[in-house]
Coordinates of C-alpha atoms in Angstrom, one line a residue:
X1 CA 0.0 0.0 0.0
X2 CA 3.0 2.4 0.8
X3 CA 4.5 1.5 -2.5
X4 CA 1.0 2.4 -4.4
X5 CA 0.4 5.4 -2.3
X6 CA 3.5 6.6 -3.2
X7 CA 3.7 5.9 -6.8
X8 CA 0.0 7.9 -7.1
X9 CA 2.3 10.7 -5.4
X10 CA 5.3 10.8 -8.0
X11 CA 3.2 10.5 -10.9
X12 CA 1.1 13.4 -9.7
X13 CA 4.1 15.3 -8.9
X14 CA 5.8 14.5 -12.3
X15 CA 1.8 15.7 -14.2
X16 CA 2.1 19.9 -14.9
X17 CA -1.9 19.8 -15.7
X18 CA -3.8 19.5 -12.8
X19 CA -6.9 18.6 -14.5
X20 CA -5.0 15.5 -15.3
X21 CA -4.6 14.7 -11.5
X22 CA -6.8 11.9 -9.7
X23 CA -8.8 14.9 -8.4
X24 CA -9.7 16.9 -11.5
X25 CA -11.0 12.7 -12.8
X26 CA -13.0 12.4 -9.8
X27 CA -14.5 15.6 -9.7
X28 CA -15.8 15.1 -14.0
X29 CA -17.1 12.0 -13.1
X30 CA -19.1 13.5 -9.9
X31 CA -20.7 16.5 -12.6
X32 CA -21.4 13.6 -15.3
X33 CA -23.2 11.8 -13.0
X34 CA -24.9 14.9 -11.7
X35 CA -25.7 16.2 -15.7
X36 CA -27.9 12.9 -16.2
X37 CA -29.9 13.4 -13.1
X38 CA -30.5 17.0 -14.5
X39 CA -31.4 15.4 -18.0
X40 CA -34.1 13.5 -16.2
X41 CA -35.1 15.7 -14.3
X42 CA -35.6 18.3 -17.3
X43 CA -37.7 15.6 -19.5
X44 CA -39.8 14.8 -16.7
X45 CA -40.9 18.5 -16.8
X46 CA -41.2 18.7 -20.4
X47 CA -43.8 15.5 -20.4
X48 CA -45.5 17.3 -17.4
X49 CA -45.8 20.3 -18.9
X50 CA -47.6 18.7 -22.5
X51 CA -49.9 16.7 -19.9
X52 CA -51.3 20.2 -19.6
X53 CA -51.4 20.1 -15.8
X54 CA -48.3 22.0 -14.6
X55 CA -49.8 25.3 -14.7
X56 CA -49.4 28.2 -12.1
X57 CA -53.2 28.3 -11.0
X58 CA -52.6 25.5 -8.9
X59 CA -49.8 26.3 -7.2
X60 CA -51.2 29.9 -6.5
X61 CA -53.9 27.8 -5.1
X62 CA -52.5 25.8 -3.1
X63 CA -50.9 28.8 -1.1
X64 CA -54.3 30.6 -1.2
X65 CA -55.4 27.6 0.5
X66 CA -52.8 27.2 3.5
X67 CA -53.4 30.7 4.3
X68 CA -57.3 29.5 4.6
X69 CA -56.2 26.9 6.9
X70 CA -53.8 29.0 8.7
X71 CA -56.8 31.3 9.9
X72 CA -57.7 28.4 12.0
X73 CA -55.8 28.6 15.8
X74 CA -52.6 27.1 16.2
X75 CA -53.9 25.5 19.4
X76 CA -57.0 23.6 18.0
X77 CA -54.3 22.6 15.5
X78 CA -52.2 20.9 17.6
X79 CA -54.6 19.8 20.1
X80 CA -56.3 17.4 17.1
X81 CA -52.9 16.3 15.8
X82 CA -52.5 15.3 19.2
X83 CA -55.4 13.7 20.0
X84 CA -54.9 11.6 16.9
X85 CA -51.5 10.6 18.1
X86 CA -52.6 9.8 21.2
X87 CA -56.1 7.4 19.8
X88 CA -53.2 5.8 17.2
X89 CA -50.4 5.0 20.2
X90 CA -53.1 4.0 22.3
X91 CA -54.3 1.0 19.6
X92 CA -51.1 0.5 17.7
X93 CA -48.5 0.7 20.0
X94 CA -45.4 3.1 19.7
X95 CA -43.8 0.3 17.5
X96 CA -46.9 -0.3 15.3
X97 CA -47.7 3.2 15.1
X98 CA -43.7 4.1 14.0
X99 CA -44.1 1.6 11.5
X100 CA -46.9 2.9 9.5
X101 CA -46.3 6.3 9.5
X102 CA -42.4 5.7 7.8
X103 CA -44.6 3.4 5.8
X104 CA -46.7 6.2 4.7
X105 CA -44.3 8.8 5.0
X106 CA -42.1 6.8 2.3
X107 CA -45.0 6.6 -0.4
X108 CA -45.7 10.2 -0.1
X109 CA -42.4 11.4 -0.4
X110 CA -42.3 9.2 -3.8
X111 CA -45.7 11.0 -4.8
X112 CA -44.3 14.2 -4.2
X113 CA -41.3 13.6 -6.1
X114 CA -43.0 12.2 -9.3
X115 CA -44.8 15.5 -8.6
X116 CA -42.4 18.0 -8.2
X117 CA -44.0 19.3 -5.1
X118 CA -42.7 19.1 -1.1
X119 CA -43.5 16.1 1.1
X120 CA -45.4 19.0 3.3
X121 CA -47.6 19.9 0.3
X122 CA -48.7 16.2 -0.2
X123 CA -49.5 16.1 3.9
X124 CA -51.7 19.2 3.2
X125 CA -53.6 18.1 0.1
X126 CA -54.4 14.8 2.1
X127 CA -55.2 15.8 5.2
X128 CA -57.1 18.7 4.0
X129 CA -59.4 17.1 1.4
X130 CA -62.3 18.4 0.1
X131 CA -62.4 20.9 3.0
X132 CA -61.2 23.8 1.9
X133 CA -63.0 27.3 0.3
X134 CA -62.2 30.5 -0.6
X135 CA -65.1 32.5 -0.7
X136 CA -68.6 32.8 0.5
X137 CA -69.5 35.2 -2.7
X138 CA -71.0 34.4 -5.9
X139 CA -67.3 34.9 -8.3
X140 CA -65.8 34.0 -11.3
X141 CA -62.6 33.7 -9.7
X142 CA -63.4 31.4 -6.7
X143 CA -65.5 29.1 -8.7
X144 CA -62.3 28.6 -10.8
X145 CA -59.8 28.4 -7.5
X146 CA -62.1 26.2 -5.9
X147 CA -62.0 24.1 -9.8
X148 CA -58.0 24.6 -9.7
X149 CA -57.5 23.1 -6.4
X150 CA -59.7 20.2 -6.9
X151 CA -57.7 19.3 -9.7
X152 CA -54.2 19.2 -7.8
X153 CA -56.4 17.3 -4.8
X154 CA -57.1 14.9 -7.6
X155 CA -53.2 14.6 -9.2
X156 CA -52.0 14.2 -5.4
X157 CA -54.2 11.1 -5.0
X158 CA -53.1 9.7 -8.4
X159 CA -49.5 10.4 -7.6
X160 CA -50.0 8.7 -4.2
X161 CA -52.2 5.3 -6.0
X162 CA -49.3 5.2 -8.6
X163 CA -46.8 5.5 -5.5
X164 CA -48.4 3.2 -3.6
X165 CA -48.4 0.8 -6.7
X166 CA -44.5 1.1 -6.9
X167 CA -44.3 0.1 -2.9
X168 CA -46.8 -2.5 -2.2
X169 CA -48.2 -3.8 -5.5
X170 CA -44.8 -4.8 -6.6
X171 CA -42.9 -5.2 -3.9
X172 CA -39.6 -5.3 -5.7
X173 CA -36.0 -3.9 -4.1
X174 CA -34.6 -3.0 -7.0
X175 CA -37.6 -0.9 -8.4
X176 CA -37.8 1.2 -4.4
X177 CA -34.2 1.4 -4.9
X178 CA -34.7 3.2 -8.0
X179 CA -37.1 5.6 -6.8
X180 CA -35.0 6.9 -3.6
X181 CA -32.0 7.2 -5.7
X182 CA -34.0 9.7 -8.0
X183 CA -35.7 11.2 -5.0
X184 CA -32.9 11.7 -2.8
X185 CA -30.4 13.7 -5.3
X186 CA -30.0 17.0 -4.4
X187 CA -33.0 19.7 -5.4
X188 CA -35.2 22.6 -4.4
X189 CA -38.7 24.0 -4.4
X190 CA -38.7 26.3 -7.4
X191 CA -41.1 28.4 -7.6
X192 CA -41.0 29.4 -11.3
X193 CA -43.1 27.8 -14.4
X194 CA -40.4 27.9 -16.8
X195 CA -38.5 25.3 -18.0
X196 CA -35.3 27.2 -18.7
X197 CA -35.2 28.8 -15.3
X198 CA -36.1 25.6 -13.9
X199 CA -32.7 23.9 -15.7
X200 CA -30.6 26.8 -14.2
X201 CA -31.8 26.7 -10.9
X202 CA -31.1 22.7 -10.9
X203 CA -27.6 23.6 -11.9
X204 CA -26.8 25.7 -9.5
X205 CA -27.9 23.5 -6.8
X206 CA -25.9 20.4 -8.6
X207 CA -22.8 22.7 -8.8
X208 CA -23.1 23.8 -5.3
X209 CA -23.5 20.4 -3.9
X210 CA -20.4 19.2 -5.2
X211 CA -18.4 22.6 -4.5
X212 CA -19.6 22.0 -0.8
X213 CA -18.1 18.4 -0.7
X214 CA -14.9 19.6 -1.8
X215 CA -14.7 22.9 0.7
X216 CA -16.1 20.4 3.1
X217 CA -13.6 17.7 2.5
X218 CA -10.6 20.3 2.2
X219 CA -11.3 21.7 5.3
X220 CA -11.5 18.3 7.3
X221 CA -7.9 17.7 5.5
X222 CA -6.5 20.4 6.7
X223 CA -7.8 20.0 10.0
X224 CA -6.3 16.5 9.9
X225 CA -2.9 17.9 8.6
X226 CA -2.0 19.9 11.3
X227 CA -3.4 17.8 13.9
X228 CA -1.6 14.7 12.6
X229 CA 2.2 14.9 12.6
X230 CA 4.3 14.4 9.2
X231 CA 5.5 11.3 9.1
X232 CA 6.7 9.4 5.8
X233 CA 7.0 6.0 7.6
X234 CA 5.1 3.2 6.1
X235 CA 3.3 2.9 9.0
X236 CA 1.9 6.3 8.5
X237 CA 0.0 5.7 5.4
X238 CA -2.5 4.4 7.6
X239 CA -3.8 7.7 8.5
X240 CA -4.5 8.6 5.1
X241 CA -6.9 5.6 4.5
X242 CA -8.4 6.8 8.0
X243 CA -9.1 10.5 6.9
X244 CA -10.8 8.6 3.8
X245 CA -13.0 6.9 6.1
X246 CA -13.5 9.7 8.6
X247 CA -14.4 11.9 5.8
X248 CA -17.0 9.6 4.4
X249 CA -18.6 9.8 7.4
X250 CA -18.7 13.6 8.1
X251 CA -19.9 14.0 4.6
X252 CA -22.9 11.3 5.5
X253 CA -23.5 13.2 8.8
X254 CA -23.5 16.3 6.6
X255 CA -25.8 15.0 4.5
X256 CA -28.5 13.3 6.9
X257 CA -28.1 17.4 8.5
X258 CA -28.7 19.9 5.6
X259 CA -31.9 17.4 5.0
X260 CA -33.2 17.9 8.3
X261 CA -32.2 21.6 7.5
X262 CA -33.8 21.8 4.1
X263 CA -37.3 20.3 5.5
X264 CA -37.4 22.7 7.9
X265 CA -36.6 25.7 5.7
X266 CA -40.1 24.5 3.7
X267 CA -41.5 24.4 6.4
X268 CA -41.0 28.2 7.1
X269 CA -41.2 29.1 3.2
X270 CA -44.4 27.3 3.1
X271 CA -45.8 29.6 6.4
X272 CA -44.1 32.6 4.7
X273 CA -45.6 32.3 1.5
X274 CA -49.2 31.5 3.2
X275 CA -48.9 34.7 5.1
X276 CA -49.1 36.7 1.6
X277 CA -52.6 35.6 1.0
X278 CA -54.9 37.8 2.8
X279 CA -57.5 38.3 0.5
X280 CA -60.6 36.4 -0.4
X281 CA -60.9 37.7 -3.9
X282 CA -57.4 37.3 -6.4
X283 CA -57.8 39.4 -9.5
X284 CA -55.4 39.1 -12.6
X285 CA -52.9 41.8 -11.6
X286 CA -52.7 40.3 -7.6
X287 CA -51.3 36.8 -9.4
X288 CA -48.8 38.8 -11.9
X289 CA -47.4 40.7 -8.9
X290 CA -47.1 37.5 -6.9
X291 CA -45.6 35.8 -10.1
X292 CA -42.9 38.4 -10.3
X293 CA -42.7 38.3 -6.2
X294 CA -41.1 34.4 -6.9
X295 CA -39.4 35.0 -10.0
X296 CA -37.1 37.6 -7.7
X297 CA -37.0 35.0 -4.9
X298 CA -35.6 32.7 -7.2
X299 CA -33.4 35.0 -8.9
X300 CA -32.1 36.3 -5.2
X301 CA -31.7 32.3 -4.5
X302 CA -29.6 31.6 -7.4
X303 CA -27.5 34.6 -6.6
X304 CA -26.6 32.9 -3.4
X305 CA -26.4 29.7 -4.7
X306 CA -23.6 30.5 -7.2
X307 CA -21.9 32.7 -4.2
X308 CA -21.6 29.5 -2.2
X309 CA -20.4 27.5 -5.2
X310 CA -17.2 29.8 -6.2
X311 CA -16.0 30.3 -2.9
X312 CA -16.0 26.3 -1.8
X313 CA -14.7 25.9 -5.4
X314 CA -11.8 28.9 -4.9
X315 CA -11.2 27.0 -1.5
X316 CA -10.8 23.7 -3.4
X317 CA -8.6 25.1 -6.2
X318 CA -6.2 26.6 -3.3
X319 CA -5.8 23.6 -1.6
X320 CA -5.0 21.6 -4.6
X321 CA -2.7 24.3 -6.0
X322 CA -0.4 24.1 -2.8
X323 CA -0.5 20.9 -2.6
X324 CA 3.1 20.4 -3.7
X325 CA 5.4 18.0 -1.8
X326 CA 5.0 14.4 -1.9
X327 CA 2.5 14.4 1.5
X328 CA 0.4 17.0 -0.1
X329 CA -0.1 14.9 -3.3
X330 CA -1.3 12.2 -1.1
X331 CA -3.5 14.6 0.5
X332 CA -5.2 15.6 -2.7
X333 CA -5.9 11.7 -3.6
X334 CA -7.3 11.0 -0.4
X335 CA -9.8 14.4 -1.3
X336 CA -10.2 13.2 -4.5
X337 CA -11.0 9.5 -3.0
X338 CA -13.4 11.1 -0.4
X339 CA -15.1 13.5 -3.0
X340 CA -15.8 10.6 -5.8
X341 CA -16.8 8.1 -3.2
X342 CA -19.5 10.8 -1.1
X343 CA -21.0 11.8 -4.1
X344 CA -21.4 8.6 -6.1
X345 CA -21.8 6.3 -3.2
X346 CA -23.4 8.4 -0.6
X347 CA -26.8 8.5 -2.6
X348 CA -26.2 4.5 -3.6
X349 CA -26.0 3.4 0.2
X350 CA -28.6 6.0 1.6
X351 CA -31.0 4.6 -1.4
X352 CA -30.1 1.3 -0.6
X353 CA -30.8 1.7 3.5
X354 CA -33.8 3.9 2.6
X355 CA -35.5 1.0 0.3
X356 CA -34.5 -1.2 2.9
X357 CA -36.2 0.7 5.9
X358 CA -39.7 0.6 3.7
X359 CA -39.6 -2.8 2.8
X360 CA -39.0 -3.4 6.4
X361 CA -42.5 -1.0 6.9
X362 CA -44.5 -2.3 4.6
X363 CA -44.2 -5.9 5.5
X364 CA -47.3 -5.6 7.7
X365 CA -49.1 -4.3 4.9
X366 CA -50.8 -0.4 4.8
X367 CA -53.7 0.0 3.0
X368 CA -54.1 2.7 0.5
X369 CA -56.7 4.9 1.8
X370 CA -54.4 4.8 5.1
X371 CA -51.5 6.0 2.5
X372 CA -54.2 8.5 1.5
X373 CA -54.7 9.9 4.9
X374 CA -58.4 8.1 5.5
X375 CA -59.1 6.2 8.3
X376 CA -58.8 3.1 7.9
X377 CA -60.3 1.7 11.6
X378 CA -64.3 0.6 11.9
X379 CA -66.1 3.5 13.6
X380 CA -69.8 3.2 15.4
X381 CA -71.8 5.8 13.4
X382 CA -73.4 7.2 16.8
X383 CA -76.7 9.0 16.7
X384 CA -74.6 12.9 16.8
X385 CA -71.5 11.5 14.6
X386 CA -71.2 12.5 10.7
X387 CA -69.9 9.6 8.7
X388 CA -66.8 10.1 7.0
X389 CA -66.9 9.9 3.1
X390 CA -64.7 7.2 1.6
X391 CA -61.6 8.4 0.4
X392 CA -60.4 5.7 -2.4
X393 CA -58.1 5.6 -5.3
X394 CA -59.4 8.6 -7.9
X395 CA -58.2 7.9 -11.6
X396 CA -57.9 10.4 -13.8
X397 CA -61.3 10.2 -15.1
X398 CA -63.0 9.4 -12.4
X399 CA -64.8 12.2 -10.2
X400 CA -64.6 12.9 -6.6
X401 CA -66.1 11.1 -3.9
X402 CA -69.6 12.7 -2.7
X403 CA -70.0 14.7 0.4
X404 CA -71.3 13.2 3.4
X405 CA -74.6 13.2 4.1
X406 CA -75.8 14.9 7.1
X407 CA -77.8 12.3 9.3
X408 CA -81.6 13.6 10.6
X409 CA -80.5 13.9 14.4
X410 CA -78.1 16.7 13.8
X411 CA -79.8 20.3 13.7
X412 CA -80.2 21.8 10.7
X413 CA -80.2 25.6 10.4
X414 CA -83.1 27.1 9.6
X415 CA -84.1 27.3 5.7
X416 CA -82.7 30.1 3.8
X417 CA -84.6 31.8 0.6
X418 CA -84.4 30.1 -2.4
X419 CA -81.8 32.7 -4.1
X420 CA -79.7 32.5 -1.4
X421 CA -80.2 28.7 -1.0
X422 CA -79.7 28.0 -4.7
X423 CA -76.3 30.0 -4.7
X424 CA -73.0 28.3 -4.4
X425 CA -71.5 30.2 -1.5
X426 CA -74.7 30.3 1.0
X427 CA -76.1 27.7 2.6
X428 CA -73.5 25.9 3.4
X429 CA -73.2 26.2 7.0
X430 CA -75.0 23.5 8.7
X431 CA -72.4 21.9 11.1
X432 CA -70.1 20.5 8.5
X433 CA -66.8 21.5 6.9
X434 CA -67.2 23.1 3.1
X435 CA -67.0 20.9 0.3
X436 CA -65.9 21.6 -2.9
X437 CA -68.4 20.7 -5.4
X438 CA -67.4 18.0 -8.0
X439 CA -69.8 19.0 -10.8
X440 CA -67.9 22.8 -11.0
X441 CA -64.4 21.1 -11.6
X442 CA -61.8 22.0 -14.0
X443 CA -61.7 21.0 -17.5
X444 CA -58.8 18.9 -16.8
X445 CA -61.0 16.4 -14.5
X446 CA -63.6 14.4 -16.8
X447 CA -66.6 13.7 -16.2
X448 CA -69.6 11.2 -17.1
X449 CA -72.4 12.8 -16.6
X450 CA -71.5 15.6 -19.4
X451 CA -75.2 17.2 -18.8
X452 CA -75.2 18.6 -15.9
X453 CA -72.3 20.4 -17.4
X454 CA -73.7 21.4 -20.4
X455 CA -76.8 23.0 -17.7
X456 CA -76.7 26.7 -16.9
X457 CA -75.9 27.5 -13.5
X458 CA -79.4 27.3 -11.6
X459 CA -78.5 30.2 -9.4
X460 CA -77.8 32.5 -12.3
X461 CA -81.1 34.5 -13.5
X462 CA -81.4 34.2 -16.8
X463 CA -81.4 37.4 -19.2
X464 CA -84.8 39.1 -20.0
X465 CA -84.1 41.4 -22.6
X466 CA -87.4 43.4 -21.8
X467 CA -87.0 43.6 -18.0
X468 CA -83.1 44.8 -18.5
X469 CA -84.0 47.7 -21.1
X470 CA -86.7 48.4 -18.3
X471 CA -84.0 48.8 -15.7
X472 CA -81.7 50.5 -17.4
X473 CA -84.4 53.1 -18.5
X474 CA -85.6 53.7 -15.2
X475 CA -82.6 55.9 -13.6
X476 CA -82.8 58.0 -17.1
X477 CA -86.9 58.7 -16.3
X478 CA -86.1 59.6 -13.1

């Protein structure tokens, strides 16, 4: 090993090019492998973009709708999460209960992925189904935000079916593998529709990855340098196979960190941007502002982004540039070593333990609608309990599940007039959550019954053209 070690070293001395080093090799193979994820990454946005669904209404949506939910108290919030833990512990078992939810968690995270969403904006769209509106007035603009959200509810629950598919249905290692190595490479929430944009902002985050490995790795070398006294001894070529090894594993504990990190810095973007909704109504000009409002958020990102990435890179081209007697060529393969083997294996073995940990999960079995965030326990239907509608797998043609019913033994409020009744924002009130309505969907959702459709709106009157020449004449005579 001292022999090979130190042949590496003279040959690298003897080479005036450094991108001709061991370092320079292991850093084009780290951005090759990178570039393909980014080429994936790139067509699965072009073939989600001609599906026609990857439009900006939902997404402005979506945030329109967390700031809905975020009227509600934080207390009553947490108190119900709580409860819920509590009733699942209480049945399940810590174990049990730890179980499904990774279970769950793990076919989410895929959904979200095939999506191009956050894990935290699956949770939302499932655990607030059909229970969210915007409006209580008669618009144009809600009935088509109520009709946008719908339709991501719907995609969410297709993403989690195929998802769940992928997990349970074919309960292969290779094919879960697959899916965490594609899920776990390194990306962000990107806020902007364009495909370009969306390319560049991948890059940036690819580059700055691999910039922070090598600032990361050159740092712990140095630290191990002047720690470690220079010896040329054979027995001191151990310590260099040791700072490999040590340097795997503060690259992994890096790793496991900024992911903890970058969840909850969603978390807080996700309560930021909920904050900026405030109003009921969302005219043309209010989504163009907030359109440009994300484009400069992004722009800012990038700009910090590409910051980070030429100072670790500067940092890595100074070590290697001083790097000049025999130890400090040894020094740059073992960064070189630790570099290629963190960002080619890391993401191998932390796929391989991830499709391991949900295989162990789903050996028990989880249901779908438990995946979908139903419950999946027999309840009593009491005499003063509504029953819960039935969430199950939604296709893309299919419609969405009806409301519940409300049973006789639960007060009703009292009768409203027939306009206001007959509206599509009154009414609704009667001791149960809002529904959206199926029938006033999107285009995108298809439908069966294509008369009710083709109906006019029953609340709508319909134009007189005698009675509206009498009303607009009557101001005039007066």
């Amino acid at each position: 090993m001292c022999e090979a070690l130190g042949a590496s070293a003279l040959s690298l001395r003897e080479e005036s090019a450094w991108w001709s080093s061991a370092a320079a090799v292991a850093l084009w193979v780290v951005i090759l492998f990178h570039v393909l994820f980014l080429a994936a990454a790139a067509r699965q946005d072009v073939q989600m973009r001609k599906q026609g669904w990857w439009k900006e209404e939902y997404f402005l949506t979506r945030d329109a709708a967390h700031a809905q939910v975020l009227k509600l108290s934080p207390a009553a919030r947490l108190q119900s999460a709580a409860c819920g833990a509590c009733r699942a512990l209480r049945s399940e078992g810590f174990g049990g209960w730890l179980q499904r939810r990774l279970a769950a968690f793990c076919v989410r995270a895929s959904a979200a992925s095939k999506l191009q969403l956050a894990e935290l904006d699956v949770e939302f769209m499932l655990l607030h189904m059909y229970q969210v509106t915007f409006s209580s007035e008669e618009s144009a603009w809600t009935r088509k935000r109520n009709a946008d959200f719908l339709a991501l509810q719907l995609k969410v629950q297709q993403a989690v079916t195929v998802a769940y598919q992928d997990f349970v249905s074919k309960p292969s290692l290779c094919s879960r593998f697959w899916v965490f190595l594609v899920q776990l490479q390194p990306h962000c929430a990107v806020q902007s529709y364009s495909l370009v944009t969306r390319c560049l902002m991948r890059a940036c985050v690819v580059v700055a990855n691999v910039s922070g490995r090598v600032a990361m790795s050159v740092v712990f070398f140095l630290v191990l340098q002047d720690t470690q006294p220079r010896d040329h001894a054979c027995a001191s070529e151990w310590r260099h196979v040791n700072g490999i090894v040590s340097g795997i594993g503060v690259q992994l504990l890096f790793s496991c960190v900024s992911r903890m990190l970058q969840l909850l810095w969603t978390a807080v973007l996700l309560l930021c941007h909920s904050r900026e909704f405030k109003q009921d109504e969302w005219d043309a000009a209010s989504r163009q502002r907030q359109l440009w409002r994300w484009w400069l958020q992004d722009m800012a990102f990038a700009g910090l982004v590409v910051l980070y990435a030429a100072s670790c890179a500067t940092l890595g081209a100074a070590y290697i540039a001083s790097s000049s007697d025999e130890d400090g060529q040894r020094w740059l393969v073992s960064l070189a070593t630790v570099v290629l083997l963190s960002a080619l294996l890391e993401p191998l073995l932390k796929s391989l333990l991830a499709s391991i940990l949900a295989g162990w999960c789903l050996e028990d079995g989880i249901s779908l609608q438990e995946c979908l965030g139903a419950p999946v326990e027999p309840r009593v239907k009491a005499a003063n309990t509504t029953p819960v509608a039935d969430l199950g797998s939604i296709r893309e043609g299919d419609e969405a599940p009806p409301a519940p019913r409300i049973p006789a033994s639960i007060p009703r409020a009292p009768s409203a007039p027939a306009q206001e009744r007959d509206s599509p924002g009154k009414g609704r009130d009667v001791g149960l959550a809002p529904t959206i309505h199926a029938w006033r969907s999107s285009p995108n959702v298809l439908s069966t019954e294509r008369k009710v459709r083709e109906q006019p709106d029953s609340w709508r009157r319909r134009s007189d053209p005698e009675l509206d020449q009498s009303e607009v004449k009557a101001p005039v005579s007066a």
